[in-house]
Short mmCIF file of C-alpha atoms in Angstrom, two decimals:
data_model
loop_
_atom_site.label_atom_id
_atom_site.label_comp_id
_atom_site.label_asym_id
_atom_site.label_seq_id
_atom_site.Cartn_x
_atom_site.Cartn_y
_atom_site.Cartn_z
CA MET A 49 -39.05 2.84 -12.05
CA TYR A 50 -40.02 -0.54 -13.50
CA LYS A 51 -37.65 0.12 -16.41
CA LEU A 52 -34.61 0.51 -14.10
CA PRO A 53 -33.93 -3.27 -13.81
CA LEU A 54 -33.99 -3.52 -17.61
CA ILE A 55 -31.45 -0.72 -17.93
CA ILE A 56 -29.25 -2.32 -15.25
CA LYS A 57 -29.41 -5.66 -17.05
CA ARG A 58 -28.59 -4.03 -20.37
CA GLU A 59 -25.58 -2.16 -18.96
CA TYR A 60 -24.31 -5.22 -17.12
CA LEU A 61 -24.54 -7.52 -20.15
CA ALA A 62 -23.05 -4.87 -22.42
CA LYS A 63 -20.02 -4.65 -20.13
CA VAL A 64 -19.40 -8.34 -19.43
CA ARG A 65 -19.86 -9.30 -23.11
CA ASN A 66 -17.42 -6.67 -24.29
CA LYS A 67 -14.29 -8.33 -25.75
CA SER A 68 -11.85 -5.98 -24.04
CA PHE A 69 -13.62 -6.50 -20.71
CA VAL A 70 -13.43 -10.29 -21.04
CA ILE A 71 -9.79 -10.20 -22.13
CA MET A 72 -8.69 -7.91 -19.29
CA THR A 73 -10.76 -9.85 -16.75
CA PHE A 74 -8.73 -12.99 -17.40
CA LEU A 75 -5.48 -11.43 -18.59
CA SER A 76 -4.98 -8.94 -15.73
CA PRO A 77 -4.53 -11.51 -12.93
CA ILE A 78 -2.17 -13.51 -15.15
CA LEU A 79 -0.03 -10.43 -15.84
CA MET A 80 -0.11 -9.35 -12.20
CA VAL A 81 0.86 -12.78 -10.89
CA ALA A 82 3.53 -13.14 -13.58
CA MET A 83 5.06 -9.80 -12.56
CA VAL A 84 5.09 -10.64 -8.83
CA VAL A 85 6.42 -14.16 -9.45
CA LEU A 86 9.12 -12.80 -11.75
CA ILE A 87 10.23 -10.28 -9.11
CA ALA A 88 10.21 -12.96 -6.40
CA TYR A 89 12.08 -15.41 -8.62
CA LEU A 90 14.74 -12.86 -9.60
CA THR A 91 15.08 -11.78 -5.95
CA GLN A 92 15.56 -15.38 -4.87
CA LEU A 93 18.01 -15.97 -7.73
CA ASN A 94 19.94 -12.85 -6.75
CA ASP A 95 20.07 -13.91 -3.09
CA ASN A 96 21.49 -17.28 -4.08
CA GLU A 97 24.65 -15.56 -5.29
CA LYS A 98 27.45 -16.09 -2.77
CA ARG A 99 29.37 -12.97 -1.79
CA VAL A 100 33.00 -13.61 -0.92
CA ILE A 101 34.70 -10.85 1.06
CA ALA A 102 38.43 -10.88 1.68
CA VAL A 103 39.56 -9.56 5.07
CA LEU A 104 43.03 -8.09 5.69
CA ASN A 105 43.04 -7.73 9.46
CA GLU A 106 46.04 -6.01 11.07
CA SER A 107 44.18 -5.62 14.37
CA ASP A 108 43.35 -8.15 17.08
CA TYR A 109 40.02 -6.46 17.80
CA PHE A 110 38.03 -8.33 15.20
CA SER A 111 39.64 -11.77 14.95
CA ASN A 112 36.32 -13.66 15.41
CA ALA A 113 33.82 -10.99 14.40
CA PHE A 114 33.00 -12.06 10.85
CA LEU A 115 30.73 -15.08 10.73
CA THR A 116 29.80 -16.82 7.48
CA THR A 117 26.17 -16.74 6.38
CA GLU A 118 24.37 -18.42 3.48
CA SER A 119 24.97 -15.40 1.24
CA THR A 120 28.31 -14.11 2.53
CA SER A 121 31.61 -15.80 3.35
CA TYR A 122 34.89 -14.29 4.53
CA ILE A 123 38.45 -15.17 3.47
CA ASP A 124 41.34 -14.10 5.72
CA PHE A 125 44.45 -12.68 4.06
CA LYS A 126 47.58 -13.00 6.18
CA GLY A 127 51.19 -12.06 5.63
CA ILE A 128 50.64 -9.72 2.67
CA ASP A 129 50.48 -5.95 2.31
CA LEU A 130 47.45 -3.92 1.27
CA GLU A 131 48.37 -3.55 -2.42
CA LYS A 132 48.85 -7.30 -2.86
CA ALA A 133 45.56 -7.92 -1.05
CA LYS A 134 43.80 -5.54 -3.48
CA ASP A 135 45.32 -7.29 -6.51
CA SER A 136 44.43 -10.75 -5.17
CA THR A 137 40.84 -9.73 -4.41
CA SER A 138 40.38 -8.25 -7.88
CA ASN A 139 42.02 -11.17 -9.71
CA LEU A 140 40.03 -13.79 -7.78
CA GLY A 141 36.76 -11.95 -8.50
CA TYR A 142 35.82 -11.52 -4.84
CA TYR A 143 33.04 -9.11 -3.86
CA GLY A 144 35.41 -6.80 -2.01
CA LEU A 145 38.30 -6.37 0.40
CA LEU A 146 37.81 -5.26 4.00
CA TYR A 147 40.99 -3.65 5.32
CA ILE A 148 41.32 -3.24 9.12
CA PRO A 149 44.44 -1.30 10.19
CA ASP A 150 46.33 -1.96 13.39
CA ALA A 151 44.92 -1.16 16.81
CA ALA A 152 46.97 2.00 17.31
CA TYR A 153 45.67 3.52 14.09
CA LEU A 154 42.07 2.57 14.93
CA GLU A 155 42.37 4.30 18.27
CA GLN A 156 43.52 7.53 16.62
CA VAL A 157 41.18 7.52 13.58
CA ALA A 158 37.55 6.61 14.20
CA ASP A 159 36.81 5.85 10.55
CA GLY A 160 40.09 4.26 9.56
CA THR A 161 38.64 1.03 8.13
CA PHE A 162 38.28 0.71 4.35
CA PHE A 163 36.22 -1.46 2.04
CA TYR A 164 37.62 -1.82 -1.48
CA SER A 165 35.46 -3.11 -4.32
CA LYS A 166 35.02 -2.82 -8.07
CA ASP A 167 31.56 -1.26 -7.79
CA ALA A 168 29.76 0.50 -4.96
CA PRO A 169 28.95 -2.16 -2.34
CA SER A 170 25.47 -2.98 -1.11
CA THR A 171 24.13 -0.76 1.66
CA MET A 172 23.00 -3.85 3.60
CA VAL A 173 26.53 -5.32 3.45
CA LEU A 174 28.11 -2.07 4.68
CA GLY A 175 25.48 -1.67 7.38
CA ALA A 176 26.15 -5.16 8.74
CA LEU A 177 29.93 -4.55 8.79
CA GLU A 178 29.61 -1.12 10.41
CA SER A 179 27.42 -2.49 13.19
CA ILE A 180 30.14 -5.04 14.01
CA PHE A 181 32.80 -2.33 14.25
CA GLU A 182 30.64 -0.01 16.35
CA GLU A 183 29.85 -2.74 18.84
CA ARG A 184 33.41 -4.04 19.22
CA LEU A 185 35.08 -0.61 19.40
CA ARG A 186 32.58 0.63 21.98
CA GLN A 187 33.16 -2.48 24.09
CA GLN A 188 36.97 -2.19 23.80
CA ARG A 189 36.98 1.47 24.85
CA LEU A 190 34.77 0.74 27.87
CA VAL A 191 37.02 -2.17 28.88
CA ARG A 192 40.02 0.19 28.73
CA LEU A 193 38.13 2.52 31.07
CA GLY A 194 37.64 -0.31 33.54
CA VAL A 195 34.24 -1.61 32.49
CA SER A 196 34.13 -5.42 32.33
CA SER A 197 32.47 -7.39 29.53
CA GLU A 198 29.67 -8.36 31.91
CA ASP A 199 29.10 -4.74 32.90
CA PHE A 200 29.09 -3.74 29.22
CA ALA A 201 26.43 -6.36 28.46
CA ALA A 202 24.28 -4.97 31.27
CA ILE A 203 24.79 -1.39 30.09
CA ASP A 204 24.01 -2.26 26.49
CA ASN A 205 20.63 -3.81 27.30
CA GLY A 206 17.71 -1.95 25.81
CA TYR A 207 14.81 -0.58 27.80
CA GLU A 208 11.17 -1.12 27.02
CA ILE A 209 8.16 0.52 28.64
CA LYS A 210 5.31 -1.92 29.17
CA ILE A 211 1.97 -0.56 28.04
CA SER A 212 -1.42 -1.67 29.33
CA THR A 213 -5.04 -0.63 29.45
CA PHE A 214 -6.64 0.61 32.65
CA ALA A 215 -8.37 -2.77 32.85
CA GLY A 216 -4.98 -4.49 33.02
CA GLU A 217 -4.88 -5.90 29.48
CA GLN A 218 -1.53 -5.69 27.69
CA ASN A 219 -1.25 -3.20 24.85
CA LEU A 220 1.12 -3.66 21.94
CA LYS A 221 3.29 -1.04 20.31
CA GLY A 222 2.28 -0.14 16.79
CA ILE A 223 -1.06 -1.96 16.97
CA ASN A 224 -2.92 1.27 16.11
CA GLU A 225 -0.79 1.64 12.98
CA ILE A 226 -1.46 -1.98 11.99
CA LYS A 227 -5.20 -1.52 12.48
CA ALA A 228 -5.17 1.71 10.49
CA PHE A 229 -3.24 -0.03 7.71
CA ILE A 230 -5.85 -2.81 7.56
CA GLY A 231 -8.66 -0.27 7.40
CA GLY A 232 -6.65 1.74 4.88
CA ALA A 233 -6.44 -1.32 2.63
CA PHE A 234 -10.24 -1.44 2.55
CA GLY A 235 -10.36 2.29 1.86
CA TYR A 236 -7.77 1.97 -0.92
CA LEU A 237 -9.91 -0.70 -2.58
CA ILE A 238 -12.88 1.67 -2.51
CA MET A 239 -10.79 4.46 -4.04
CA MET A 240 -9.48 2.25 -6.86
CA PHE A 241 -12.94 0.88 -7.59
CA ILE A 242 -14.40 4.39 -7.75
CA ILE A 243 -11.67 5.67 -10.08
CA ILE A 244 -11.69 2.65 -12.42
CA TYR A 245 -15.40 1.94 -12.69
CA GLY A 246 -16.52 5.54 -12.29
CA GLY A 247 -14.44 6.18 -15.39
CA PHE A 248 -16.27 3.31 -17.10
CA VAL A 249 -19.60 5.01 -16.36
CA MET A 250 -18.34 8.29 -17.76
CA ARG A 251 -16.96 6.73 -20.95
CA SER A 252 -20.16 4.74 -21.47
CA VAL A 253 -22.24 7.92 -21.31
CA ILE A 254 -19.88 9.70 -23.72
CA GLU A 255 -20.00 6.81 -26.22
CA GLU A 256 -23.79 6.69 -26.29
CA LYS A 257 -24.00 10.46 -26.48
CA THR A 258 -21.55 10.80 -29.40
CA SER A 259 -23.17 7.90 -31.31
CA ARG A 260 -26.60 9.57 -30.90
CA ILE A 261 -28.04 6.32 -29.49
CA ILE A 262 -28.95 8.30 -26.42
CA GLU A 263 -31.58 10.24 -28.39
CA VAL A 264 -33.49 7.02 -29.03
CA ILE A 265 -33.05 5.71 -25.48
CA ILE A 266 -34.06 8.98 -23.82
CA SER A 267 -37.41 8.92 -25.63
CA SER A 268 -38.53 5.84 -23.71
CA VAL A 269 -36.87 6.25 -20.29
CA LYS A 270 -36.25 9.14 -17.95
CA PRO A 271 -32.70 10.55 -17.73
CA PHE A 272 -32.54 9.73 -14.01
CA GLN A 273 -33.42 6.08 -14.64
CA LEU A 274 -30.82 5.87 -17.40
CA MET A 275 -28.13 7.40 -15.20
CA MET A 276 -28.85 5.11 -12.23
CA GLY A 277 -29.06 2.08 -14.52
CA LYS A 278 -25.62 2.84 -15.92
CA ILE A 279 -24.14 3.36 -12.47
CA ILE A 280 -25.58 0.19 -10.92
CA GLY A 281 -25.01 -1.97 -14.02
CA THR A 282 -21.36 -0.90 -14.27
CA ALA A 283 -20.90 -1.49 -10.53
CA LEU A 284 -22.21 -5.06 -10.82
CA ALA A 285 -19.92 -5.70 -13.79
CA GLY A 286 -17.01 -4.31 -11.80
CA ILE A 287 -17.81 -6.49 -8.79
CA THR A 288 -17.96 -9.53 -11.08
CA GLN A 289 -14.57 -8.65 -12.58
CA PHE A 290 -13.04 -7.94 -9.18
CA ALA A 291 -14.28 -11.27 -7.76
CA ILE A 292 -12.75 -13.14 -10.71
CA TRP A 293 -9.47 -11.29 -10.19
CA VAL A 294 -9.30 -12.19 -6.49
CA ILE A 295 -10.17 -15.87 -6.93
CA SER A 296 -8.05 -16.50 -10.03
CA GLY A 297 -5.16 -14.43 -8.65
CA ALA A 298 -5.06 -16.42 -5.41
CA ILE A 299 -5.08 -19.73 -7.29
CA LEU A 300 -2.40 -18.55 -9.73
CA PHE A 301 -0.16 -17.35 -6.90
CA VAL A 302 -0.29 -20.73 -5.14
CA VAL A 303 0.34 -22.66 -8.35
CA ALA A 304 3.15 -20.37 -9.56
CA PHE A 305 5.01 -20.33 -6.25
CA ALA A 306 4.76 -24.13 -6.08
CA ILE A 307 5.96 -24.66 -9.67
CA PHE A 308 8.95 -22.30 -9.41
CA ASP A 309 9.74 -23.37 -5.82
CA ILE A 310 9.70 -19.79 -4.55
CA ASP A 311 9.72 -19.09 -0.85
CA PRO A 312 6.82 -16.66 -0.16
CA GLY A 313 8.95 -14.99 2.51
CA ILE A 314 11.56 -13.97 -0.05
CA MET A 315 9.71 -10.68 -0.64
CA SER A 316 9.96 -9.67 3.01
CA GLY A 317 13.73 -9.22 2.77
CA GLY A 318 14.24 -10.06 6.41
CA PRO A 319 17.76 -10.08 7.89
CA GLU A 320 19.79 -13.23 7.65
CA LEU A 321 21.26 -14.68 10.85
CA PRO A 322 24.95 -15.63 10.79
CA SER A 323 25.75 -19.23 11.62
CA GLY A 324 26.66 -19.83 15.22
CA MET A 325 24.37 -17.17 16.68
CA GLY A 326 21.37 -19.40 17.38
CA ALA A 327 22.23 -20.05 21.02
CA GLU A 328 22.93 -16.38 21.74
CA MET A 329 19.64 -15.25 20.25
CA ALA A 330 17.41 -18.00 21.65
CA PRO A 331 15.97 -15.81 24.46
CA ASN A 332 15.29 -12.96 22.01
CA LEU A 333 13.64 -15.34 19.57
CA ALA A 334 11.44 -16.65 22.36
CA ASN A 335 10.43 -13.09 23.22
CA ASP A 336 9.79 -12.36 19.54
CA THR A 337 7.60 -15.45 19.28
CA GLU A 338 5.60 -14.38 22.32
CA LEU A 339 5.28 -10.88 20.87
CA ALA A 340 4.13 -12.27 17.52
CA GLU A 341 1.50 -14.36 19.29
CA GLY A 342 0.31 -11.21 21.05
CA TYR A 343 -0.09 -9.39 17.75
CA LEU A 344 -1.95 -12.35 16.26
CA LYS A 345 -4.33 -12.45 19.21
CA GLU A 346 -4.91 -8.72 18.84
CA LEU A 347 -5.64 -9.11 15.13
CA PHE A 348 -8.10 -11.92 15.82
CA ARG A 349 -9.95 -9.52 18.11
CA LEU A 350 -10.60 -7.15 15.24
CA PRO A 351 -14.34 -6.55 14.65
CA LEU A 352 -14.35 -8.38 11.31
CA ALA A 353 -18.15 -8.41 11.00
CA LEU A 354 -18.27 -4.66 11.62
CA LEU A 355 -15.45 -4.07 9.12
CA LEU A 356 -17.08 -6.13 6.37
CA ILE A 357 -20.54 -4.62 6.85
CA SER A 358 -19.09 -1.11 7.03
CA PHE A 359 -16.99 -1.78 3.94
CA VAL A 360 -20.12 -2.71 1.99
CA VAL A 361 -22.05 0.33 3.26
CA TYR A 362 -19.27 2.83 2.60
CA PHE A 363 -18.39 1.17 -0.69
CA VAL A 364 -21.97 1.36 -2.02
CA LEU A 365 -22.61 4.93 -0.86
CA GLY A 366 -19.17 6.20 -1.89
CA TYR A 367 -19.39 4.59 -5.29
CA LEU A 368 -22.91 5.90 -5.96
CA ILE A 369 -21.89 9.45 -5.01
CA TYR A 370 -18.77 9.57 -7.17
CA SER A 371 -20.27 7.59 -10.07
CA SER A 372 -23.16 10.07 -10.23
CA ILE A 373 -20.60 12.84 -10.63
CA TYR A 374 -18.77 10.84 -13.31
CA ALA A 375 -22.05 10.25 -15.16
CA ALA A 376 -22.89 13.95 -15.01
CA ILE A 377 -19.48 14.83 -16.45
CA GLY A 378 -19.90 12.26 -19.21
CA ALA A 379 -23.25 13.80 -20.11
CA ALA A 380 -21.83 17.33 -20.11
CA VAL A 381 -18.95 16.73 -22.58
CA ASP A 382 -18.59 15.32 -26.09
CA ASN A 383 -15.24 13.52 -25.73
CA GLU A 384 -12.81 12.29 -23.09
CA THR A 385 -10.38 15.15 -23.73
CA ASP A 386 -12.93 17.65 -22.40
CA THR A 387 -13.27 15.69 -19.16
CA GLN A 388 -9.76 16.56 -17.94
CA GLN A 389 -10.82 19.90 -16.43
CA PHE A 390 -13.43 18.11 -14.30
CA ILE A 391 -11.54 14.94 -13.29
CA PHE A 392 -8.98 16.39 -10.88
CA PRO A 393 -11.57 18.00 -8.54
CA ILE A 394 -13.22 14.56 -8.28
CA ILE A 395 -10.03 12.62 -7.57
CA MET A 396 -8.59 15.21 -5.16
CA PRO A 397 -10.84 14.31 -2.16
CA LEU A 398 -10.01 10.61 -2.67
CA MET A 399 -6.26 11.27 -2.75
CA LEU A 400 -6.58 13.61 0.21
CA ALA A 401 -8.46 10.92 2.14
CA ILE A 402 -5.70 8.35 1.51
CA TYR A 403 -2.69 10.49 2.37
CA VAL A 404 -4.07 12.73 5.10
CA GLY A 405 -6.03 9.80 6.50
CA PHE A 406 -2.92 7.65 6.85
CA PHE A 407 -0.89 10.39 8.54
CA SER A 408 -3.65 11.52 10.88
CA VAL A 409 -5.11 8.12 11.80
CA PHE A 410 -1.67 6.58 12.34
CA ASN A 411 -0.65 9.31 14.78
CA ASN A 412 -3.97 9.97 16.48
CA PRO A 413 -7.11 8.09 15.34
CA HIS A 414 -9.27 10.26 17.60
CA GLY A 415 -7.68 13.60 16.74
CA PRO A 416 -9.63 16.46 15.15
CA ILE A 417 -8.20 15.87 11.64
CA ALA A 418 -9.04 12.15 11.69
CA VAL A 419 -12.52 12.83 13.06
CA GLY A 420 -13.19 15.65 10.59
CA PHE A 421 -12.15 13.64 7.54
CA SER A 422 -14.09 10.60 8.76
CA LEU A 423 -17.27 12.72 8.91
CA PHE A 424 -16.81 14.68 5.67
CA PRO A 425 -18.86 12.67 3.11
CA LEU A 426 -16.35 12.83 0.22
CA THR A 427 -13.54 11.39 2.37
CA SER A 428 -15.40 9.40 5.06
CA PRO A 429 -15.64 6.12 3.06
CA ILE A 430 -11.85 5.86 3.28
CA VAL A 431 -10.88 7.58 6.53
CA MET A 432 -13.66 6.07 8.67
CA LEU A 433 -12.62 2.59 7.53
CA MET A 434 -9.11 3.38 8.77
CA ARG A 435 -10.51 4.13 12.22
CA LEU A 436 -13.02 1.26 12.45
CA PRO A 437 -10.52 -1.58 13.18
CA GLY A 438 -10.39 -0.12 16.68
CA GLY A 439 -14.09 -0.91 17.04
CA VAL A 440 -17.12 1.25 17.79
CA GLY A 441 -17.82 2.39 21.31
CA GLU A 442 -15.44 2.45 24.27
CA GLY A 443 -11.84 2.81 23.10
CA GLY A 444 -12.83 2.97 19.44
CA VAL A 445 -14.86 5.24 17.22
CA PRO A 446 -17.67 6.89 19.23
CA LEU A 447 -21.04 5.55 18.16
CA TRP A 448 -22.39 9.01 17.35
CA GLN A 449 -19.52 9.64 14.92
CA PHE A 450 -20.10 6.32 13.16
CA ILE A 451 -23.84 6.99 12.78
CA ALA A 452 -23.30 10.63 11.80
CA SER A 453 -20.83 9.58 9.11
CA ILE A 454 -23.35 7.24 7.47
CA VAL A 455 -26.22 9.73 7.80
CA LEU A 456 -24.12 12.48 6.20
CA LEU A 457 -23.20 10.07 3.40
CA LEU A 458 -26.86 9.28 2.76
CA ILE A 459 -27.80 12.97 2.71
CA THR A 460 -24.89 13.74 0.39
CA PHE A 461 -25.83 10.82 -1.85
CA VAL A 462 -29.37 12.14 -2.27
CA GLY A 463 -28.12 15.67 -2.92
CA ILE A 464 -25.35 14.66 -5.35
CA VAL A 465 -27.64 12.32 -7.31
CA TRP A 466 -30.28 15.06 -7.54
CA LEU A 467 -27.73 17.61 -8.80
CA ALA A 468 -26.06 15.10 -11.14
CA ALA A 469 -29.44 14.12 -12.59
CA LYS A 470 -30.17 17.79 -13.44
CA ILE A 471 -26.82 18.12 -15.26
CA TYR A 472 -27.33 14.74 -16.90
CA ARG A 473 -30.81 15.65 -18.13
CA VAL A 474 -29.62 18.83 -19.87
CA GLY A 475 -26.13 17.77 -20.92
CA ILE A 476 -27.08 14.42 -22.46
CA LEU A 477 -28.62 16.22 -25.46
CA MET A 478 -26.07 19.04 -25.73
CA TYR A 479 -23.54 18.72 -28.56
CA GLY A 480 -20.65 20.62 -30.10
CA LYS A 481 -19.70 22.87 -27.19
CA LYS A 482 -17.21 22.46 -24.39
CA PRO A 483 -19.05 23.28 -21.16
CA THR A 484 -17.64 25.54 -18.46
CA TYR A 485 -18.29 25.48 -14.73
CA LYS A 486 -20.50 28.54 -15.17
CA GLU A 487 -22.71 26.71 -17.67
CA LEU A 488 -22.94 23.68 -15.41
CA PHE A 489 -24.29 25.91 -12.63
CA LYS A 490 -26.86 27.27 -15.09
CA TRP A 491 -27.99 23.74 -15.92
CA LEU A 492 -28.60 23.10 -12.23
CA ARG A 493 -31.30 25.79 -12.26
CA TYR A 494 -33.23 24.25 -15.16
#
């Protein structure tokens, strides 16, 4: 095994010195940041456009309902009929015309209000207008039935069930989903790394095999050493590239957002508050602030050390398992076209882990599906990381499941590497024939 470090060094240097690798290492974060900044800049530029909506109000229900915001203003039309209002709105280039018929008509026809525009209006604009009408009409009908405005406000209050642990600590709604999303982000990184750099391992094996260099190399080192050297060397090159992407991307984001004066919150697309509503919403904002502080406290309680250590463990074991399979496929075929029949069975468990893991862990992190997928070695590196933000032990992942998951991964790693090495040993010197699954099983018996 003394030759393994030499093979790792050779593979690592061959990757990082490759021109395409160097170009993509530094070009990818620039392109990614440029795309995000462009989207943010265009979104901000689009939001700066002022929408002017004309209002022809023949009812006294909504005299003070339309409040101007930074992106929308309202112009009242008085003393003109509907056709003239349409012509004026079109000629003045306004966003649209909101026509509100008289009270008697509104009482008879529930959907008697019309919005006229040149093109289909924004769903957000229509949603905001419809919410105003629903609220005011409901209130007016209740008042007619003898319900006062104060009674209506009391009736319209929402109801929230307080949730708490048996120990008396406050629980927060949706915190399990947030934790699963954080763990899922780690799992998604593992999946992308496996797909990208596992493919690198496979292509590297194919290139050396088709160029017949492998015949020279195999005379001085064992196939197993060569396979492991390629896997580890490519992984180190990938980690180097990924670290450069993260650091340079973060710096570029800060610089770009500062240069173009882009508000980072522009991408959230949060609702805009109409002017004049600050006093009415002050209590709600205070509650929202308290709620946000509660979520922040809960996030700070996350077992970060456990998550990081587990991420490294599951990343290393998951990558070694899948990269061994990729290397075996590369050794079994002569070109990338022949790999297509073998790629989907490899990617399928990873995709299954992402999608099924999200649905199952979000709804019930301790349910049988979540537990089963977090123990199954081909999906556990992703699904178990989705469950781990809840901790290990009481209230979180049972300790035996966490240990069993890692033990099963280790056993699977040894078995997969042993099987992959047998395919690699035979396939690396096989040329001119597209292998079938039946032939691969024969190679396992050699």
